Amino acid sequence: MLLKTPKHYGGMKNGKILCKMWGRSNRREQILQKFSKLIALVLVLSLVFAFTACGKGNESASDATDAADAKTIRDITSMELIGEMKTGWNLGNTLDSTITNPTGSETPTDWETAWGQPVTTKAMIDSVKAQGFNVLRVPVTWEGKFGEAPDYTIKADWLARVKEVVDYGIDNDMFVILNMHHEEWHMPTADNEESAEKILRALWAQIADYFKDYDEKLIFEGMNEPRLKGTPMEWNGGNQEAREVINQLNAAFVETVRASGGNNEKRHLMIPTYAASTMDSVLNDFVIPADDKVIVSVHAYLPYTFALADNASGTSEWSADNFADTKDIDELMSKLKERYIDKGQAVIIGEYGTRNRTFNTEPRAACAKYYVSKATEAGIPCIWWDNNAFIGSGENFGLFNRATFEWRFPEIVSAIMESCGASGSTSNTSAESSAE
């Protein structure tokens, strides 16, 4: 643009006026330019704020979605929780199976079927629920599926498979107990305590985080029958040192889960006595953390000669009319009730059962009826150990043949259900093997 001087306008006077006018115009232009820049800056800041707010909004939406996926956990005591349990069934010798000298290349299926069991399906657990069982205990061996120190990272595919099986129970509205089962690393000695606690904390921190959004239907059990394996004291109550180490490991388990976030602050936790024993020497030294969501975990195969002893030293006969046959059961339930239940401390008998000896189904059913009746009177849920074994000289505790989908001993199942007030189908073929 050509700047016209005053001479172009015919005179100084007019030139002065025009110069003034030009100066004012120029100032207005400068002001407009500054104002435009200010408007532009405000618009830029507005856009930045809008994008930031949008990002936060998306983040909040994502958090809200995660929160929606998490189930609300009820804030109830463990005594209230076990009051909702009728009776339970163990998925034995399956996810707890072990492999001698594993190569590290094993798949979850290799582990699950290592002891001859079929791969667990939802149809199997559907059938268990249909019989009337509303508690599913899922024994799991984690050894062989986690890495080296210091992280001890659990393999992702194993965690995913465990979750699948847990969900079979959860989807059936069952209580599910998830534990650590055949672990060799937690030998309860003073020399091994530090190492065992590190592994226990690392593993349970991962497991608890993985399942943190589940509600109270999922229960964690810290260990299974921790004991001095291979020693003369293994099944005889151990010693004071071992019992104290187990108390420390139980406390570490509870502390770790409680600090893991999500619903785990209110998660119900089971802690075992030495070897899950109910011997007086064991119970006298047993320390329970001050927590109203902790459950004492014991196992009791009684009477021993009928329920668990091998065929050479055991008996195939049992009668409710024989004091010698009922004495141990009566004393157990009375002891647990007086020590714990009457004081508001929850207890679960995580394993019980009787071995199948030739042609002794009738006394087994009678014993199951008596055992569960007495436990129910005491307010203690019981979980049958079913290892899917039926014949031979071994520990044949099977009720449900998972390969054929046949309930082999419906008389025993009926006795259990009748005694605990549960209801369900007790036909021997409650599901088709092809169901999924």
Tab-separated table of C-alpha atoms in Angstrom:
chain	number	residue	atom	x	y	z
A	1	MET	CA	0.000	0.000	0.000
A	2	LEU	CA	1.341	3.486	-1.007
A	3	LEU	CA	1.500	5.925	1.879
A	4	LYS	CA	0.152	9.266	0.669
A	5	THR	CA	1.896	12.292	2.198
A	6	PRO	CA	0.099	15.588	2.916
A	7	LYS	CA	1.165	17.150	-0.331
A	8	HIS	CA	-0.922	14.765	-2.189
A	9	TYR	CA	-3.964	16.155	-0.402
A	10	GLY	CA	-3.410	19.825	-1.263
A	11	GLY	CA	-2.194	21.631	1.798
A	12	MET	CA	-0.500	21.439	5.155
A	13	LYS	CA	-3.630	21.963	7.172
A	14	ASN	CA	-5.409	19.161	5.540
A	15	GLY	CA	-2.187	17.207	5.725
A	16	LYS	CA	-2.043	17.615	9.499
A	17	ILE	CA	-5.635	16.523	9.828
A	18	LEU	CA	-5.032	13.532	7.627
A	19	CYS	CA	-1.902	12.650	9.559
A	20	LYS	CA	-3.878	12.726	12.793
A	21	MET	CA	-6.575	10.646	11.219
A	22	TRP	CA	-3.974	8.213	9.906
A	23	GLY	CA	-2.302	7.993	13.262
A	24	ARG	CA	-5.582	7.191	14.936
A	25	SER	CA	-6.364	4.621	12.264
A	26	ASN	CA	-2.986	3.046	12.672
A	27	ARG	CA	-3.434	2.815	16.428
A	28	ARG	CA	-6.863	1.250	15.949
A	29	GLU	CA	-5.288	-1.283	13.592
A	30	GLN	CA	-2.603	-2.064	16.121
A	31	ILE	CA	-5.240	-2.467	18.803
A	32	LEU	CA	-7.297	-4.710	16.520
A	33	GLN	CA	-4.215	-6.801	15.772
A	34	LYS	CA	-3.458	-7.197	19.463
A	35	PHE	CA	-7.111	-8.038	20.148
A	36	SER	CA	-7.091	-10.614	17.348
A	37	LYS	CA	-3.981	-12.205	18.817
A	38	LEU	CA	-5.654	-12.291	22.233
A	39	ILE	CA	-8.762	-13.910	20.744
A	40	ALA	CA	-6.577	-16.471	18.974
A	41	LEU	CA	-4.735	-17.229	22.213
A	42	VAL	CA	-8.020	-17.692	24.066
A	43	LEU	CA	-9.267	-20.033	21.345
A	44	VAL	CA	-6.065	-22.085	21.478
A	45	LEU	CA	-6.276	-22.353	25.260
A	46	SER	CA	-9.932	-23.317	24.984
A	47	LEU	CA	-9.116	-26.094	22.535
A	48	VAL	CA	-6.299	-27.363	24.750
A	49	PHE	CA	-8.630	-27.402	27.735
A	50	ALA	CA	-11.332	-29.127	25.711
A	51	PHE	CA	-8.978	-31.881	24.541
A	52	THR	CA	-7.616	-32.323	28.062
A	53	ALA	CA	-11.096	-32.539	29.506
A	54	CYS	CA	-12.071	-34.992	26.791
A	55	GLY	CA	-9.086	-37.172	27.632
A	56	LYS	CA	-9.966	-37.117	31.293
A	57	GLY	CA	-13.514	-37.945	30.411
A	58	ASN	CA	-12.402	-40.989	28.439
A	59	GLU	CA	-10.138	-42.045	31.274
A	60	SER	CA	-12.991	-41.731	33.743
A	61	ALA	CA	-15.241	-43.704	31.420
A	62	SER	CA	-12.634	-46.463	31.270
A	63	ASP	CA	-12.330	-46.487	35.042
A	64	ALA	CA	-16.099	-46.601	35.306
A	65	THR	CA	-16.193	-49.584	32.959
A	66	ASP	CA	-13.605	-51.406	35.080
A	67	ALA	CA	-15.601	-50.570	38.180
A	68	ALA	CA	-18.744	-51.890	36.532
A	69	ASP	CA	-16.981	-55.192	35.789
A	70	ALA	CA	-16.002	-55.556	39.440
A	71	LYS	CA	-18.595	-57.213	41.637
A	72	THR	CA	-19.640	-55.611	44.883
A	73	ILE	CA	-18.409	-57.642	47.823
A	74	ARG	CA	-20.621	-57.824	50.893
A	75	ASP	CA	-19.115	-56.745	54.175
A	76	ILE	CA	-20.095	-59.792	56.225
A	77	THR	CA	-18.264	-61.898	58.783
A	78	SER	CA	-16.942	-65.340	57.961
A	79	MET	CA	-19.455	-66.793	60.396
A	80	GLU	CA	-22.210	-65.264	58.277
A	81	LEU	CA	-20.533	-66.550	55.122
A	82	ILE	CA	-20.262	-70.186	56.209
A	83	GLY	CA	-23.884	-69.990	57.351
A	84	GLU	CA	-24.776	-69.741	53.658
A	85	MET	CA	-22.786	-72.850	52.759
A	86	LYS	CA	-24.526	-76.213	52.589
A	87	THR	CA	-21.928	-78.737	51.536
A	88	GLY	CA	-18.955	-78.937	49.212
A	89	TRP	CA	-17.015	-80.999	46.683
A	90	ASN	CA	-13.281	-81.057	45.914
A	91	LEU	CA	-11.949	-81.115	42.355
A	92	GLY	CA	-9.199	-83.409	43.574
A	93	ASN	CA	-6.044	-84.624	41.800
A	94	THR	CA	-6.570	-82.267	38.889
A	95	LEU	CA	-5.159	-78.738	38.944
A	96	ASP	CA	-3.152	-79.870	41.944
A	97	SER	CA	-1.389	-82.629	39.958
A	98	THR	CA	2.385	-82.567	39.786
A	99	ILE	CA	4.966	-83.682	37.215
A	100	THR	CA	8.312	-85.181	38.196
A	101	ASN	CA	11.181	-83.282	36.568
A	102	PRO	CA	9.119	-80.935	34.378
A	103	THR	CA	10.878	-79.443	31.358
A	104	GLY	CA	9.230	-76.046	31.546
A	105	SER	CA	7.446	-76.514	28.234
A	106	GLU	CA	4.336	-78.114	29.756
A	107	THR	CA	0.955	-76.673	28.864
A	108	PRO	CA	-1.839	-76.164	31.390
A	109	THR	CA	-3.487	-79.291	29.965
A	110	ASP	CA	-0.307	-81.303	30.571
A	111	TRP	CA	-0.402	-80.328	34.219
A	112	GLU	CA	-4.140	-80.778	34.642
A	113	THR	CA	-4.136	-84.299	33.198
A	114	ALA	CA	-0.783	-85.453	34.638
A	115	TRP	CA	-2.462	-87.810	37.119
A	116	GLY	CA	-4.891	-89.274	34.620
A	117	GLN	CA	-7.827	-86.922	35.029
A	118	PRO	CA	-9.824	-85.612	32.068
A	119	VAL	CA	-9.748	-81.903	31.310
A	120	THR	CA	-12.279	-80.188	33.557
A	121	THR	CA	-15.332	-78.781	31.776
A	122	LYS	CA	-18.151	-76.534	32.859
A	123	ALA	CA	-20.565	-79.418	32.295
A	124	MET	CA	-18.777	-81.327	35.062
A	125	ILE	CA	-19.213	-78.497	37.541
A	126	ASP	CA	-22.805	-78.006	36.371
A	127	SER	CA	-23.413	-81.612	37.358
A	128	VAL	CA	-21.759	-81.109	40.748
A	129	LYS	CA	-24.027	-78.137	41.422
A	130	ALA	CA	-27.079	-80.076	40.211
A	131	GLN	CA	-26.451	-82.694	42.889
A	132	GLY	CA	-26.845	-80.022	45.573
A	133	PHE	CA	-23.231	-79.030	46.316
A	134	ASN	CA	-22.922	-75.260	46.672
A	135	VAL	CA	-19.208	-75.130	47.554
A	136	LEU	CA	-16.441	-75.982	45.091
A	137	ARG	CA	-12.895	-76.325	46.371
A	138	VAL	CA	-10.300	-76.002	43.627
A	139	PRO	CA	-6.936	-77.374	44.795
A	140	VAL	CA	-4.119	-75.873	42.708
A	141	THR	CA	-0.402	-76.624	42.682
A	142	TRP	CA	1.497	-73.500	41.611
A	143	GLU	CA	4.958	-75.010	41.812
A	144	GLY	CA	6.365	-75.535	38.326
A	145	LYS	CA	4.311	-72.674	36.915
A	146	PHE	CA	6.217	-69.690	38.291
A	147	GLY	CA	9.604	-68.170	37.539
A	148	GLU	CA	12.742	-67.444	39.478
A	149	ALA	CA	13.396	-65.012	42.302
A	150	PRO	CA	12.788	-62.277	43.086
A	151	ASP	CA	9.490	-61.927	41.197
A	152	TYR	CA	8.385	-65.570	41.013
A	153	THR	CA	6.135	-64.592	38.108
A	154	ILE	CA	3.253	-67.010	37.540
A	155	LYS	CA	2.759	-68.119	33.943
A	156	ALA	CA	-0.092	-66.239	32.307
A	157	ASP	CA	-1.594	-69.332	30.661
A	158	TRP	CA	-1.764	-71.141	34.005
A	159	LEU	CA	-3.513	-68.231	35.694
A	160	ALA	CA	-5.959	-68.078	32.803
A	161	ARG	CA	-6.748	-71.794	33.085
A	162	VAL	CA	-7.254	-71.561	36.840
A	163	LYS	CA	-9.626	-68.661	36.250
A	164	GLU	CA	-11.633	-70.724	33.750
A	165	VAL	CA	-12.202	-73.451	36.318
A	166	VAL	CA	-12.951	-70.977	39.100
A	167	ASP	CA	-15.529	-69.364	36.829
A	168	TYR	CA	-17.248	-72.714	36.257
A	169	GLY	CA	-18.173	-72.582	39.935
A	170	ILE	CA	-18.851	-68.859	40.111
A	171	ASP	CA	-21.167	-69.084	37.103
A	172	ASN	CA	-23.100	-71.771	38.995
A	173	ASP	CA	-23.515	-69.408	41.950
A	174	MET	CA	-21.255	-71.614	44.071
A	175	PHE	CA	-18.760	-70.608	46.713
A	176	VAL	CA	-15.309	-71.357	45.302
A	177	ILE	CA	-12.231	-71.996	47.434
A	178	LEU	CA	-8.912	-71.457	45.631
A	179	ASN	CA	-5.775	-72.674	47.340
A	180	MET	CA	-2.109	-73.656	47.128
A	181	HIS	CA	-1.873	-77.417	47.325
A	182	HIS	CA	1.143	-79.671	46.672
A	183	GLU	CA	3.897	-77.120	47.237
A	184	GLU	CA	7.381	-78.223	48.291
A	185	TRP	CA	8.818	-74.767	48.943
A	186	HIS	CA	6.975	-74.008	52.207
A	187	MET	CA	8.598	-76.611	54.456
A	188	PRO	CA	7.840	-75.162	57.908
A	189	THR	CA	11.295	-74.956	59.429
A	190	ALA	CA	13.070	-71.941	60.873
A	191	ASP	CA	15.836	-72.269	58.274
A	192	ASN	CA	13.324	-72.172	55.421
A	193	GLU	CA	10.913	-69.596	56.845
A	194	GLU	CA	12.418	-66.514	55.169
A	195	SER	CA	12.527	-68.145	51.731
A	196	ALA	CA	9.052	-69.610	52.075
A	197	GLU	CA	7.558	-66.292	53.110
A	198	LYS	CA	9.087	-64.481	50.133
A	199	ILE	CA	7.609	-66.991	47.702
A	200	LEU	CA	4.252	-67.082	49.463
A	201	ARG	CA	3.957	-63.292	49.444
A	202	ALA	CA	5.000	-63.036	45.791
A	203	LEU	CA	2.561	-65.695	44.611
A	204	TRP	CA	-0.411	-64.553	46.641
A	205	ALA	CA	0.149	-60.927	45.637
A	206	GLN	CA	-0.225	-62.003	42.003
A	207	ILE	CA	-3.181	-64.334	42.589
A	208	ALA	CA	-5.011	-61.814	44.757
A	209	ASP	CA	-4.519	-59.068	42.185
A	210	TYR	CA	-5.707	-61.329	39.369
A	211	PHE	CA	-8.954	-62.147	41.188
A	212	LYS	CA	-9.388	-58.854	43.051
A	213	ASP	CA	-12.728	-57.983	41.418
A	214	TYR	CA	-14.521	-61.179	42.498
A	215	ASP	CA	-17.074	-60.957	45.281
A	216	GLU	CA	-17.339	-62.957	48.512
A	217	LYS	CA	-18.177	-66.146	46.617
A	218	LEU	CA	-14.437	-66.537	45.942
A	219	ILE	CA	-12.398	-67.557	48.992
A	220	PHE	CA	-8.607	-67.882	49.163
A	221	GLU	CA	-6.921	-70.641	51.175
A	222	GLY	CA	-3.285	-69.856	51.934
A	223	MET	CA	-1.777	-73.351	52.091
A	224	ASN	CA	-2.799	-76.995	52.147
A	225	GLU	CA	-1.639	-79.242	54.979
A	226	PRO	CA	1.743	-77.523	55.562
A	227	ARG	CA	3.885	-80.017	57.441
A	228	LEU	CA	7.318	-81.519	57.980
A	229	LYS	CA	7.227	-83.815	54.972
A	230	GLY	CA	9.284	-86.967	55.113
A	231	THR	CA	9.911	-86.798	58.840
A	232	PRO	CA	8.539	-88.950	61.692
A	233	MET	CA	6.601	-85.882	62.842
A	234	GLU	CA	4.858	-85.342	59.501
A	235	TRP	CA	1.408	-86.537	60.548
A	236	ASN	CA	1.895	-86.426	64.308
A	237	GLY	CA	1.448	-82.730	65.018
A	238	GLY	CA	4.938	-81.616	64.053
A	239	ASN	CA	6.904	-79.624	66.612
A	240	GLN	CA	6.576	-76.177	68.140
A	241	GLU	CA	8.988	-74.655	65.639
A	242	ALA	CA	6.970	-75.895	62.666
A	243	ARG	CA	3.710	-74.721	64.186
A	244	GLU	CA	5.168	-71.256	64.821
A	245	VAL	CA	6.481	-71.006	61.248
A	246	ILE	CA	3.023	-71.876	59.939
A	247	ASN	CA	1.541	-69.139	62.117
A	248	GLN	CA	3.978	-66.669	60.533
A	249	LEU	CA	3.181	-67.839	57.005
A	250	ASN	CA	-0.552	-67.597	57.689
A	251	ALA	CA	-0.094	-64.037	58.944
A	252	ALA	CA	1.963	-63.142	55.866
A	253	PHE	CA	-0.751	-64.580	53.631
A	254	VAL	CA	-3.504	-62.536	55.276
A	255	GLU	CA	-1.410	-59.363	55.239
A	256	THR	CA	-0.492	-59.797	51.571
A	257	VAL	CA	-4.045	-60.350	50.392
A	258	ARG	CA	-5.425	-57.503	52.457
A	259	ALA	CA	-2.917	-55.091	50.864
A	260	SER	CA	-3.587	-56.211	47.285
A	261	GLY	CA	-6.475	-53.885	46.452
A	262	GLY	CA	-9.881	-54.359	44.907
A	263	ASN	CA	-12.280	-56.483	46.921
A	264	ASN	CA	-9.472	-58.236	48.777
A	265	GLU	CA	-9.806	-55.972	51.784
A	266	LYS	CA	-13.027	-57.876	52.502
A	267	ARG	CA	-12.054	-61.243	50.993
A	268	HIS	CA	-12.678	-64.293	53.193
A	269	LEU	CA	-9.461	-66.201	53.822
A	270	MET	CA	-8.850	-69.739	55.040
A	271	ILE	CA	-5.747	-70.549	57.068
A	272	PRO	CA	-4.651	-74.105	57.912
A	273	THR	CA	-3.367	-75.563	61.115
A	274	TYR	CA	-0.230	-77.692	61.000
A	275	ALA	CA	-1.085	-80.439	58.459
A	276	ALA	CA	-4.720	-79.240	58.733
A	277	SER	CA	-4.734	-81.313	61.928
A	278	THR	CA	-7.196	-81.080	64.803
A	279	MET	CA	-4.845	-82.545	67.421
A	280	ASP	CA	-4.904	-80.636	70.695
A	281	SER	CA	-1.152	-79.920	70.520
A	282	VAL	CA	-1.702	-78.329	67.114
A	283	LEU	CA	-4.772	-76.296	68.022
A	284	ASN	CA	-3.174	-75.075	71.255
A	285	ASP	CA	-0.330	-73.436	69.303
A	286	PHE	CA	-2.473	-72.198	66.438
A	287	VAL	CA	-2.644	-68.391	66.125
A	288	ILE	CA	-5.518	-66.751	64.251
A	289	PRO	CA	-5.023	-63.166	63.013
A	290	ALA	CA	-7.445	-60.601	64.450
A	291	ASP	CA	-9.721	-60.471	61.427
A	292	ASP	CA	-13.429	-61.303	61.208
A	293	LYS	CA	-13.016	-62.626	57.675
A	294	VAL	CA	-10.604	-65.453	58.467
A	295	ILE	CA	-11.694	-69.101	58.512
A	296	VAL	CA	-9.907	-71.979	60.241
A	297	SER	CA	-9.167	-74.782	57.753
A	298	VAL	CA	-8.938	-78.382	58.980
A	299	HIS	CA	-9.210	-81.839	57.419
A	300	ALA	CA	-10.665	-84.884	59.128
A	301	TYR	CA	-11.076	-88.370	57.644
A	302	LEU	CA	-12.900	-90.125	60.475
A	303	PRO	CA	-13.007	-92.645	61.893
A	304	TYR	CA	-9.521	-93.282	60.546
A	305	THR	CA	-9.695	-97.074	60.236
A	306	PHE	CA	-12.876	-96.832	58.184
A	307	ALA	CA	-12.249	-93.590	56.299
A	308	LEU	CA	-8.563	-93.485	55.420
A	309	ALA	CA	-6.499	-96.461	56.571
A	310	ASP	CA	-5.243	-98.800	53.866
A	311	ASN	CA	-7.074	-102.038	53.248
A	312	ALA	CA	-4.586	-104.054	55.277
A	313	SER	CA	-5.227	-102.141	58.491
A	314	GLY	CA	-8.639	-100.637	57.787
A	315	THR	CA	-12.187	-101.875	58.025
A	316	SER	CA	-15.097	-101.806	55.611
A	317	GLU	CA	-17.734	-101.740	58.367
A	318	TRP	CA	-19.279	-98.790	60.153
A	319	SER	CA	-22.465	-98.378	62.197
A	320	ALA	CA	-24.120	-95.409	63.882
A	321	ASP	CA	-25.126	-97.795	66.657
A	322	ASN	CA	-21.513	-98.609	67.488
A	323	PHE	CA	-19.985	-96.121	69.941
A	324	ALA	CA	-16.487	-96.966	68.747
A	325	ASP	CA	-17.498	-95.918	65.211
A	326	THR	CA	-19.068	-92.594	66.178
A	327	LYS	CA	-16.781	-91.528	69.040
A	328	ASP	CA	-14.120	-89.748	66.947
A	329	ILE	CA	-16.698	-87.856	64.899
A	330	ASP	CA	-18.571	-86.728	67.998
A	331	GLU	CA	-15.399	-85.561	69.734
A	332	LEU	CA	-14.191	-83.669	66.660
A	333	MET	CA	-17.396	-81.703	66.164
A	334	SER	CA	-17.675	-80.936	69.878
A	335	LYS	CA	-14.069	-79.717	69.995
A	336	LEU	CA	-14.379	-77.443	66.968
A	337	LYS	CA	-17.670	-76.035	68.165
A	338	GLU	CA	-16.395	-75.228	71.645
A	339	ARG	CA	-13.003	-73.888	70.565
A	340	TYR	CA	-14.163	-71.835	67.607
A	341	ILE	CA	-17.809	-71.732	66.527
A	342	ASP	CA	-19.174	-70.839	69.966
A	343	LYS	CA	-16.661	-67.968	70.095
A	344	GLY	CA	-17.643	-66.587	66.699
A	345	GLN	CA	-14.703	-68.066	64.799
A	346	ALA	CA	-15.610	-69.705	61.478
A	347	VAL	CA	-14.342	-73.191	60.606
A	348	ILE	CA	-14.518	-75.271	57.429
A	349	ILE	CA	-13.624	-78.949	57.158
A	350	GLY	CA	-11.943	-78.662	53.771
A	351	GLU	CA	-11.487	-82.389	53.264
A	352	TYR	CA	-13.306	-85.471	54.515
A	353	GLY	CA	-14.579	-88.699	52.985
A	354	THR	CA	-14.420	-92.479	53.174
A	355	ARG	CA	-12.554	-94.904	50.962
A	356	ASN	CA	-14.421	-97.230	48.696
A	357	ARG	CA	-13.768	-100.752	49.878
A	358	THR	CA	-15.479	-103.634	48.117
A	359	PHE	CA	-19.236	-103.721	48.688
A	360	ASN	CA	-19.309	-101.148	51.507
A	361	THR	CA	-21.498	-98.449	49.953
A	362	GLU	CA	-24.199	-98.809	52.596
A	363	PRO	CA	-21.921	-98.204	55.613
A	364	ARG	CA	-20.208	-95.346	53.725
A	365	ALA	CA	-23.568	-93.661	53.163
A	366	ALA	CA	-24.475	-94.164	56.814
A	367	CYS	CA	-21.164	-92.688	57.945
A	368	ALA	CA	-21.538	-89.695	55.604
A	369	LYS	CA	-25.018	-89.050	56.961
A	370	TYR	CA	-23.822	-89.159	60.555
A	371	TYR	CA	-20.675	-87.094	59.916
A	372	VAL	CA	-22.403	-84.302	57.987
A	373	SER	CA	-25.350	-84.243	60.419
A	374	LYS	CA	-23.022	-83.671	63.361
A	375	ALA	CA	-21.032	-81.040	61.455
A	376	THR	CA	-24.209	-79.255	60.436
A	377	GLU	CA	-25.409	-79.216	64.042
A	378	ALA	CA	-22.070	-77.626	64.989
A	379	GLY	CA	-22.343	-75.057	62.185
A	380	ILE	CA	-19.387	-76.376	60.179
A	381	PRO	CA	-19.537	-76.900	56.376
A	382	CYS	CA	-17.761	-79.998	55.025
A	383	ILE	CA	-16.164	-80.542	51.612
A	384	TRP	CA	-15.888	-84.117	50.287
A	385	TRP	CA	-12.518	-85.074	48.804
A	386	ASP	CA	-13.285	-86.487	45.341
A	387	ASN	CA	-10.150	-87.649	43.541
A	388	ASN	CA	-12.057	-89.459	40.778
A	389	ALA	CA	-10.646	-92.797	41.999
A	390	PHE	CA	-12.934	-95.822	42.412
A	391	ILE	CA	-11.124	-99.151	42.222
A	392	GLY	CA	-7.905	-100.736	43.357
A	393	SER	CA	-6.109	-100.588	46.674
A	394	GLY	CA	-5.504	-96.836	46.728
A	395	GLU	CA	-7.396	-93.935	48.256
A	396	ASN	CA	-10.657	-94.333	46.382
A	397	PHE	CA	-12.728	-91.312	47.355
A	398	GLY	CA	-14.442	-90.792	44.026
A	399	LEU	CA	-18.166	-90.054	43.888
A	400	PHE	CA	-18.403	-88.560	40.392
A	401	ASN	CA	-16.825	-90.338	37.431
A	402	ARG	CA	-15.813	-87.356	35.342
A	403	ALA	CA	-15.005	-89.479	32.300
A	404	THR	CA	-18.461	-91.070	32.057
A	405	PHE	CA	-20.460	-88.369	33.895
A	406	GLU	CA	-21.788	-91.042	36.253
A	407	TRP	CA	-22.424	-90.427	39.927
A	408	ARG	CA	-21.192	-93.798	41.102
A	409	PHE	CA	-22.545	-93.659	44.648
A	410	PRO	CA	-25.839	-91.728	44.652
A	411	GLU	CA	-26.645	-93.226	48.053
A	412	ILE	CA	-23.703	-91.326	49.582
A	413	VAL	CA	-24.627	-88.099	47.823
A	414	SER	CA	-28.236	-88.428	49.008
A	415	ALA	CA	-27.057	-88.992	52.580
A	416	ILE	CA	-24.898	-85.854	52.438
A	417	MET	CA	-27.695	-83.707	51.027
A	418	GLU	CA	-30.251	-84.994	53.496
A	419	SER	CA	-27.924	-84.280	56.408
A	420	CYS	CA	-27.089	-80.688	55.505
A	421	GLY	CA	-30.493	-79.638	54.216
A	422	ALA	CA	-29.373	-79.246	50.603
A	423	SER	CA	-31.404	-80.313	47.614
A	424	GLY	CA	-30.492	-81.583	44.185
A	425	SER	CA	-30.694	-84.452	41.764
A	426	THR	CA	-29.058	-87.659	42.972
A	427	SER	CA	-29.458	-89.706	39.823
A	428	ASN	CA	-26.281	-91.440	38.749
A	429	THR	CA	-26.236	-89.800	35.315
A	430	SER	CA	-27.016	-86.135	35.824
A	431	ALA	CA	-25.242	-84.755	32.768
A	432	GLU	CA	-24.199	-85.872	29.335
A	433	SER	CA	-20.484	-86.263	28.729
A	434	SER	CA	-20.837	-84.332	25.492
A	435	ALA	CA	-22.265	-81.292	27.270
A	436	GLU	CA	-20.031	-78.269	27.431
